[in-house]
């Protein structure tokens, strides 16, 4: 009996175990080296595709293998067993880069862009944030102006995961003056003249993933690259944010679970004052608190995913799950570092890396303050 038997069916546990096996075999043995070098080999994409991991959550009509929000939570939890959130984020940037493309239901775009990402041949990314605006999406300034049958794009984007090596960029651009109604999505190939990586950014954590500042200098993009209707960008973004935020909750749950497991193992074998650390009552209570927090975050995350798969639009609850899981990851990692003592502060220990990686969770995909704004709004405040 699993605690989550009422939510997880065989397809969920199969996906989780498949992703976990892949992570243990193909990520975990290289995690330290890839993190230190700030990247991971491009060949990991086709390998992950071959293992069936990249196509989960993408509808069959778009070349994927189907599955819902809870399956995607399982993929992230399984892959995180590789202990590098950076690898999972880099490998998983198609999870945010592709939805606006396949949601068009256009065969030309699906064949040219979606399918090659699902086989690991091409890499996608999502570009919303700009040097001048993040939380306030209505502040997006990157402009796309019609010129004959082209759009001409000028502006820049900031903090873009996989932006350095992506083959195409799913980009939120300003096509009109209305703060929200003037936003649209354009697919911009990275090899178009005028597209450049201004900077590969150095970060606190997620070292193995690349994070770019991108520049668009009068980039000509054919009108067919418009994703959906002109002016629909904000609505598309808000719809897709739900899954991105749930995915970040899954990172939090997985991060906290691994930190707890590491702390359990270490305190059992480490001795002080004649006995294992785990035999001190204060250690036991700390571990008990950590386990309680992990179960709480996991329960909320799974339940929200389950309800999303049943068709509910749970904007407030998704935001709650993200905040709870992010805080749990940070708190549990902090405690795990403390329980490992000096070793918890060493680059060779997994909890040191997890504690840095976890700091991203209340920031990326919408900050914890913005999540609270959403929750308050849903409460009618
Ligand atoms: C590693 C990493 C990867 C990322 N990957 C991507 C990516 O792939 N694509 C992409 O588009 N973006 C990406 N981002 C950007 C990320 O989504 C933004 O950093 C985030 O949305 C916050 O925006 P900001 O950094 O501009 O902060 P700001 O919006 O400037 O916020 C700064 C602070 O002000 C607070 N604040 C803002 N508005 C309010 C308010 N109304 N009330 C109270 N407090 C407020 C915020 O909560 C925050 O604490 C990534 C970021 C990081 C760090």
Coordinates of C-alpha atoms and ligand atoms in Angstrom, one line a residue:
X1 CA 0.0 0.0 0.0
X2 CA 1.3 3.4 -0.9
X3 CA 0.0 6.5 1.0
X4 CA -1.1 8.0 -2.2
X5 CA -2.9 4.9 -3.6
X6 CA -6.1 6.9 -3.9
X7 CA -4.5 9.4 -6.3
X8 CA -1.8 7.5 -8.1
X9 CA -2.7 4.7 -10.5
X10 CA -0.4 2.3 -12.2
X11 CA 0.4 4.8 -15.0
X12 CA 1.6 7.4 -12.5
X13 CA 3.9 5.0 -10.6
X14 CA 5.2 3.6 -13.9
X15 CA 6.1 7.1 -15.1
X16 CA 7.7 8.0 -11.8
X17 CA 9.8 4.8 -11.7
X18 CA 10.8 5.2 -15.3
X19 CA 12.0 8.7 -14.7
X20 CA 13.8 7.7 -11.5
X21 CA 15.6 4.8 -13.2
X22 CA 16.7 7.2 -16.0
X23 CA 17.9 9.7 -13.4
X24 CA 19.8 7.1 -11.4
X25 CA 21.5 5.7 -14.5
X26 CA 22.1 8.8 -16.6
X27 CA 22.1 11.8 -14.3
X28 CA 23.2 10.9 -10.8
X29 CA 26.7 9.5 -11.7
X30 CA 27.5 12.8 -13.5
X31 CA 25.6 15.3 -11.4
X32 CA 28.6 16.8 -9.6
X33 CA 30.7 17.1 -12.7
X34 CA 27.9 18.7 -14.8
X35 CA 27.0 21.1 -12.0
X36 CA 30.6 22.2 -11.7
X37 CA 31.0 22.7 -15.4
X38 CA 27.7 24.6 -15.6
X39 CA 26.2 22.5 -18.3
X40 CA 25.3 18.9 -19.4
X41 CA 25.7 17.2 -22.7
X42 CA 23.2 17.8 -25.4
X43 CA 23.1 14.0 -26.0
X44 CA 21.0 13.8 -22.8
X45 CA 18.0 15.1 -24.7
X46 CA 17.7 12.2 -27.2
X47 CA 18.6 9.8 -24.4
X48 CA 15.7 11.1 -22.3
X49 CA 13.4 11.0 -25.4
X50 CA 14.3 7.4 -26.0
X51 CA 13.4 6.6 -22.4
X52 CA 10.0 8.1 -23.1
X53 CA 10.4 11.0 -20.7
X54 CA 10.2 14.1 -22.9
X55 CA 6.8 13.3 -24.4
X56 CA 4.9 12.9 -21.2
X57 CA 2.2 15.6 -20.8
X58 CA 2.1 16.4 -24.5
X59 CA -1.1 15.3 -26.3
X60 CA -0.9 12.4 -28.7
X61 CA -2.2 14.6 -31.6
X62 CA 1.0 16.7 -31.1
X63 CA 3.3 13.7 -31.1
X64 CA 3.4 13.2 -27.3
X65 CA 2.3 10.3 -25.2
X66 CA -0.4 12.1 -23.3
X67 CA -0.8 12.2 -19.6
X68 CA -1.8 14.9 -17.2
X69 CA -0.6 17.2 -14.5
X70 CA 0.0 14.4 -12.0
X71 CA 2.1 12.5 -14.6
X72 CA 4.2 15.5 -15.0
X73 CA 4.7 15.8 -11.3
X74 CA 5.9 12.2 -11.3
X75 CA 8.4 12.9 -14.1
X76 CA 9.9 15.8 -12.1
X77 CA 10.0 13.8 -8.9
X78 CA 11.6 10.9 -10.7
X79 CA 14.2 13.0 -12.5
X80 CA 15.1 14.9 -9.4
X81 CA 16.6 11.6 -8.0
X82 CA 19.6 12.7 -10.2
X83 CA 20.0 15.4 -7.5
X84 CA 20.6 18.2 -10.0
X85 CA 17.6 20.6 -10.4
X86 CA 19.7 22.3 -13.0
X87 CA 19.7 19.3 -15.3
X88 CA 16.0 18.7 -14.7
X89 CA 15.2 22.4 -15.6
X90 CA 17.4 22.3 -18.7
X91 CA 16.0 19.0 -19.9
X92 CA 12.5 20.1 -19.0
X93 CA 12.5 23.6 -20.7
X94 CA 10.3 22.1 -23.4
X95 CA 7.6 21.8 -20.7
X96 CA 7.3 25.6 -20.7
X97 CA 8.5 26.3 -24.3
X98 CA 6.2 23.9 -26.2
X99 CA 2.6 24.3 -24.9
X100 CA 1.9 27.6 -26.7
X101 CA 3.1 25.9 -29.9
X102 CA 1.1 22.7 -29.7
X103 CA -2.0 24.5 -28.4
X104 CA -2.2 26.1 -31.9
X105 CA -3.1 22.6 -33.2
X106 CA -1.2 23.6 -36.4
X107 CA 0.3 20.6 -38.2
X108 CA 3.1 22.7 -39.7
X109 CA 4.3 24.0 -36.4
X110 CA 3.9 20.7 -34.6
X111 CA 5.9 18.8 -37.3
X112 CA 8.7 21.4 -37.5
X113 CA 9.1 22.3 -33.8
X114 CA 7.2 20.1 -31.4
X115 CA 8.1 16.6 -32.7
X116 CA 11.8 17.4 -33.0
X117 CA 11.8 18.5 -29.3
X118 CA 10.1 15.4 -28.3
X119 CA 12.8 13.3 -29.9
X120 CA 15.5 15.4 -28.3
X121 CA 16.9 16.8 -31.6
X122 CA 15.8 20.4 -30.9
X123 CA 15.7 22.5 -27.7
X124 CA 13.0 25.1 -26.9
X125 CA 12.7 27.8 -24.3
X126 CA 10.1 30.2 -23.0
X127 CA 10.9 34.0 -23.0
X128 CA 8.6 36.2 -20.9
X129 CA 10.8 38.0 -18.4
X130 CA 12.8 41.1 -19.5
X131 CA 15.5 43.2 -18.0
X132 CA 12.9 45.8 -17.0
X133 CA 10.0 43.6 -16.0
X134 CA 9.2 40.2 -14.5
X135 CA 6.2 40.0 -12.1
X136 CA 4.5 42.7 -14.0
X137 CA 3.9 41.0 -17.4
X138 CA 1.9 44.0 -18.6
X139 CA 5.3 45.8 -18.6
X140 CA 6.7 43.6 -21.5
X141 CA 8.4 46.0 -24.0
X142 CA 9.8 43.6 -26.6
X143 CA 8.0 44.9 -29.6
X144 CA 6.8 43.1 -32.7
X145 CA 5.7 45.4 -35.6
X146 CA 4.1 44.2 -38.8
X147 CA 6.1 44.9 -42.0
X148 CA 4.6 43.3 -45.1
X149 CA 4.2 39.5 -44.3
X150 CA 6.8 39.7 -41.5
X151 CA 6.9 40.7 -37.9
X152 CA 10.0 42.8 -37.0
X153 CA 11.0 42.1 -33.4
X154 CA 13.2 44.4 -31.2
X155 CA 13.9 44.1 -27.5
X156 CA 15.5 41.8 -24.9
X157 CA 14.6 39.0 -22.6
X158 CA 16.2 38.0 -19.2
X159 CA 16.8 34.9 -17.1
X160 CA 15.7 32.5 -19.9
X161 CA 16.2 28.9 -19.0
X162 CA 17.9 27.0 -21.9
X163 CA 18.1 30.4 -23.7
X164 CA 21.8 29.9 -24.6
X165 CA 21.4 26.7 -26.5
X166 CA 17.7 26.7 -27.5
X167 CA 16.9 26.3 -31.2
X168 CA 13.8 28.4 -31.0
X169 CA 12.3 30.8 -28.5
X170 CA 8.6 30.9 -27.6
X171 CA 8.5 34.7 -27.0
X172 CA 6.0 37.0 -25.5
X173 CA 6.0 40.2 -27.5
X174 CA 4.1 43.5 -27.5
X175 CA 1.9 43.8 -30.7
X176 CA -0.4 46.5 -29.4
X177 CA -0.8 49.2 -26.8
X178 CA -3.3 47.6 -24.4
X179 CA -1.3 46.4 -21.3
X180 CA -2.6 42.9 -21.5
X181 CA -4.6 42.7 -24.8
X182 CA -1.6 43.9 -26.7
X183 CA 0.5 40.8 -25.9
X184 CA 1.1 37.9 -28.3
X185 CA 3.3 34.9 -28.7
X186 CA 5.8 34.6 -31.5
X187 CA 8.0 31.6 -32.3
X188 CA 11.5 33.0 -33.0
X189 CA 14.2 30.7 -34.4
X190 CA 17.5 31.3 -32.7
X191 CA 19.4 31.4 -35.9
X192 CA 17.5 34.3 -37.4
X193 CA 19.7 37.4 -38.1
X194 CA 19.5 39.8 -35.1
X195 CA 18.9 37.1 -32.4
X196 CA 21.8 36.9 -30.0
X197 CA 22.7 35.7 -26.5
X198 CA 23.9 38.9 -24.8
X199 CA 25.0 37.0 -21.7
X200 CA 25.0 33.5 -20.2
X201 CA 24.2 34.4 -16.6
X202 CA 25.9 32.9 -13.5
X203 CA 23.6 31.9 -10.7
X204 CA 23.3 30.8 -7.0
X205 CA 22.0 27.4 -8.0
X206 CA 20.7 25.4 -11.0
X207 CA 24.3 25.5 -12.2
X208 CA 23.9 22.8 -14.8
X209 CA 21.1 24.7 -16.6
X210 CA 21.9 27.6 -18.9
X211 CA 20.2 30.9 -18.2
X212 CA 20.4 33.6 -20.8
X213 CA 19.8 37.3 -21.5
X214 CA 18.7 37.4 -25.1
X215 CA 18.6 40.3 -27.5
X216 CA 16.4 40.8 -30.6
X217 CA 17.7 43.5 -33.0
X218 CA 15.1 44.1 -35.8
X219 CA 14.6 40.3 -36.2
X220 CA 12.4 39.5 -39.1
X221 CA 9.9 36.7 -38.4
X222 CA 7.3 35.4 -40.8
X223 CA 3.7 36.1 -39.9
X224 CA 3.1 32.3 -39.8
X225 CA 5.2 32.2 -36.6
X226 CA 2.5 34.0 -34.6
X227 CA 1.2 31.4 -32.1
X228 CA -2.6 31.6 -31.9
X229 CA -4.3 34.9 -32.4
X230 CA -2.8 38.4 -32.1
X231 CA -3.5 39.8 -28.6
X232 CA -4.1 36.3 -27.0
X233 CA -0.6 36.1 -25.4
X234 CA -1.6 37.1 -21.9
X235 CA -4.5 34.6 -21.7
X236 CA -2.3 31.8 -23.1
X237 CA 0.4 32.7 -20.6
X238 CA -2.0 32.7 -17.6
X239 CA -3.4 29.3 -18.6
X240 CA 0.0 27.7 -19.0
X241 CA 1.4 29.3 -15.8
X242 CA -0.8 26.8 -13.8
X243 CA 1.2 23.8 -15.0
X244 CA 4.6 25.6 -14.7
X245 CA 3.8 26.5 -11.1
X246 CA 2.6 23.0 -10.3
X247 CA 5.9 21.8 -11.8
X248 CA 7.8 24.1 -9.5
X249 CA 5.9 22.7 -6.5
X250 CA 7.0 19.2 -7.6
X251 CA 10.6 20.4 -7.6
X252 CA 10.1 21.6 -4.1
X253 CA 8.6 18.3 -2.9
X254 CA 11.4 16.3 -4.5
X255 CA 14.1 18.6 -3.2
X256 CA 12.8 18.4 0.3
X257 CA 12.4 14.6 0.1
X258 CA 16.0 14.1 -1.0
X259 CA 17.3 16.4 1.6
X260 CA 15.3 14.5 4.3
X261 CA 16.7 11.1 3.0
X262 CA 20.2 12.4 3.0
X263 CA 19.8 13.7 6.6
X264 CA 18.3 10.4 7.7
X265 CA 21.2 8.4 6.2
X266 CA 23.9 10.7 7.6
X267 CA 22.6 11.0 11.1
X268 CA 22.2 7.3 11.4
X269 CA 25.9 6.6 10.6
X270 CA 27.5 9.7 12.1
X271 CA 28.5 9.3 15.7
X272 CA 29.0 11.9 18.4
X273 CA 29.4 11.5 22.2
X274 CA 29.3 7.7 21.8
X275 CA 26.1 7.3 19.8
X276 CA 24.6 7.9 16.4
X277 CA 23.3 11.5 15.9
X278 CA 19.9 10.0 15.1
X279 CA 19.6 8.8 18.7
X280 CA 19.6 12.3 20.1
X281 CA 16.0 13.3 20.8
X282 CA 16.5 16.7 19.2
X283 CA 17.6 15.0 16.0
X284 CA 14.7 12.7 16.0
X285 CA 12.2 15.5 16.5
X286 CA 13.9 17.6 13.8
X287 CA 13.6 14.7 11.3
X288 CA 10.0 14.1 12.3
X289 CA 9.2 17.7 11.6
X290 CA 11.0 17.5 8.3
X291 CA 9.0 14.4 7.3
X292 CA 5.8 16.0 8.3
X293 CA 6.5 19.1 6.2
X294 CA 7.4 16.9 3.2
X295 CA 4.2 14.9 3.4
X296 CA 2.1 18.1 3.8
X297 CA 3.7 19.7 0.7
X298 CA 3.4 16.4 -1.3
X299 CA -0.2 15.9 -0.3
X300 CA -1.2 19.4 -1.4
X301 CA 0.7 19.1 -4.7
X302 CA -0.7 15.7 -5.7
X303 CA -4.2 16.7 -4.7
X304 CA -4.0 19.9 -6.8
X305 CA -2.6 18.0 -9.8
X306 CA -5.3 15.3 -9.4
X307 CA -8.0 18.0 -9.4
X308 CA -6.5 19.7 -12.4
X309 CA -6.6 16.5 -14.3
X310 CA -10.2 16.2 -13.4
X311 CA -10.7 19.5 -15.2
X312 CA -10.8 22.0 -12.3
X313 CA -9.1 25.4 -12.9
X314 CA -7.5 25.9 -9.5
X315 CA -5.5 29.1 -9.8
X316 CA -5.5 29.9 -6.0
X317 CA -4.7 26.3 -4.9
X318 CA -1.9 26.0 -7.5
X319 CA -0.3 29.1 -6.0
X320 CA -0.7 27.7 -2.5
X321 CA 1.0 24.5 -3.5
X322 CA 3.9 26.4 -5.1
X323 CA 4.4 28.5 -2.0
X324 CA 4.0 25.6 0.5
X325 CA 6.4 23.3 -1.5
X326 CA 9.0 26.1 -2.0
X327 CA 9.0 27.0 1.7
X328 CA 9.2 23.3 2.6
X329 CA 12.2 22.8 0.3
X330 CA 14.0 25.8 1.7
X331 CA 13.3 24.9 5.4
X332 CA 14.0 21.2 5.0
X333 CA 17.3 21.9 3.1
X334 CA 18.3 24.4 5.8
X335 CA 17.7 21.7 8.5
X336 CA 19.5 19.0 6.5
X337 CA 22.6 21.2 6.1
X338 CA 22.5 21.8 9.9
X339 CA 22.2 18.1 10.6
X340 CA 25.1 17.2 8.4
X341 CA 27.3 19.8 10.2
X342 CA 30.4 20.8 8.3
X343 CA 29.8 18.2 5.7
X344 CA 26.4 20.0 4.9
X345 CA 28.4 23.0 3.8
X346 CA 30.7 21.2 1.5
X347 CA 30.3 21.2 -2.3
X348 CA 30.6 17.4 -2.3
X349 CA 27.4 17.0 -0.3
X350 CA 24.1 16.8 -2.1
X351 CA 22.3 18.9 0.5
X352 CA 24.6 21.8 -0.1
X353 CA 23.6 21.8 -3.8
X354 CA 19.9 21.3 -2.9
X355 CA 19.9 24.2 -0.5
X356 CA 21.2 26.5 -3.2
X357 CA 18.9 25.1 -5.9
X358 CA 15.8 25.5 -3.6
X359 CA 16.3 29.3 -3.3
X360 CA 14.9 29.6 -6.8
X361 CA 11.6 28.1 -6.0
X362 CA 9.9 31.2 -4.3
X363 CA 11.2 33.3 -7.2
X364 CA 10.8 31.5 -10.5
X365 CA 7.5 31.1 -12.4
X366 CA 6.0 33.9 -10.2
X367 CA 7.3 35.0 -6.9
X368 CA 5.8 34.0 -3.5
X369 CA 4.5 37.5 -3.2
X370 CA 2.7 37.3 -6.5
X371 CA 1.3 33.9 -5.5
X372 CA -0.1 35.5 -2.3
X373 CA -1.6 38.3 -4.4
X374 CA -3.4 35.6 -6.5
X375 CA -4.5 33.7 -3.5
X376 CA -5.9 36.9 -1.9
X377 CA -7.7 37.8 -5.1
X378 CA -9.3 34.3 -5.2
X379 CA -10.4 34.9 -1.6
X380 CA -12.2 38.0 -2.8
X381 CA -9.8 40.3 -1.0
Ligands
LIG1 C1 17.1 30.5 -12.6 C2 15.9 31.3 -13.2 C3 15.3 30.8 -14.3 C4 14.3 31.5 -14.9 N1 13.8 31.0 -16.1 C5 12.9 31.8 -16.8 C6 12.4 31.4 -18.1 O1 12.8 30.3 -18.6 N2 11.6 32.2 -18.8 C7 11.2 33.4 -18.3 O2 10.5 34.1 -18.9 N3 11.6 33.8 -17.0 C8 12.4 33.0 -16.3 N4 12.9 33.4 -15.0 C9 12.4 34.7 -14.5 C10 11.4 34.6 -13.3 O3 10.2 34.1 -13.7 C11 11.4 36.0 -12.7 O4 12.6 36.2 -12.0 C12 10.2 36.1 -11.7 O5 9.0 36.1 -12.4 C13 10.3 37.4 -10.9 O6 10.5 38.5 -11.8 P1 11.7 39.6 -11.5 O7 12.9 38.8 -11.3 O8 11.7 40.6 -12.6 O9 11.4 40.2 -10.1 P2 10.5 41.6 -9.9 O10 9.2 41.4 -10.6 O11 11.3 42.7 -10.2 O12 10.2 41.5 -8.3 C14 11.2 41.8 -7.4 C15 10.6 41.7 -6.0 O13 9.4 42.5 -5.9 C16 8.3 41.7 -5.5 N5 7.1 42.3 -6.1 C17 6.8 42.5 -7.4 N6 5.6 43.0 -7.6 C18 5.0 42.9 -6.4 C19 3.7 43.2 -5.9 N7 2.7 43.6 -6.7 N8 3.4 43.1 -4.5 C20 4.4 42.7 -3.7 N9 5.7 42.4 -4.1 C21 5.9 42.5 -5.4 C22 8.6 40.3 -6.0 O14 7.8 39.4 -5.3 C23 10.1 40.2 -5.7 O15 10.3 39.9 -4.4 C24 13.9 32.7 -14.4 C25 14.4 33.2 -13.2 C26 15.5 32.5 -12.6 C27 16.1 33.1 -11.4

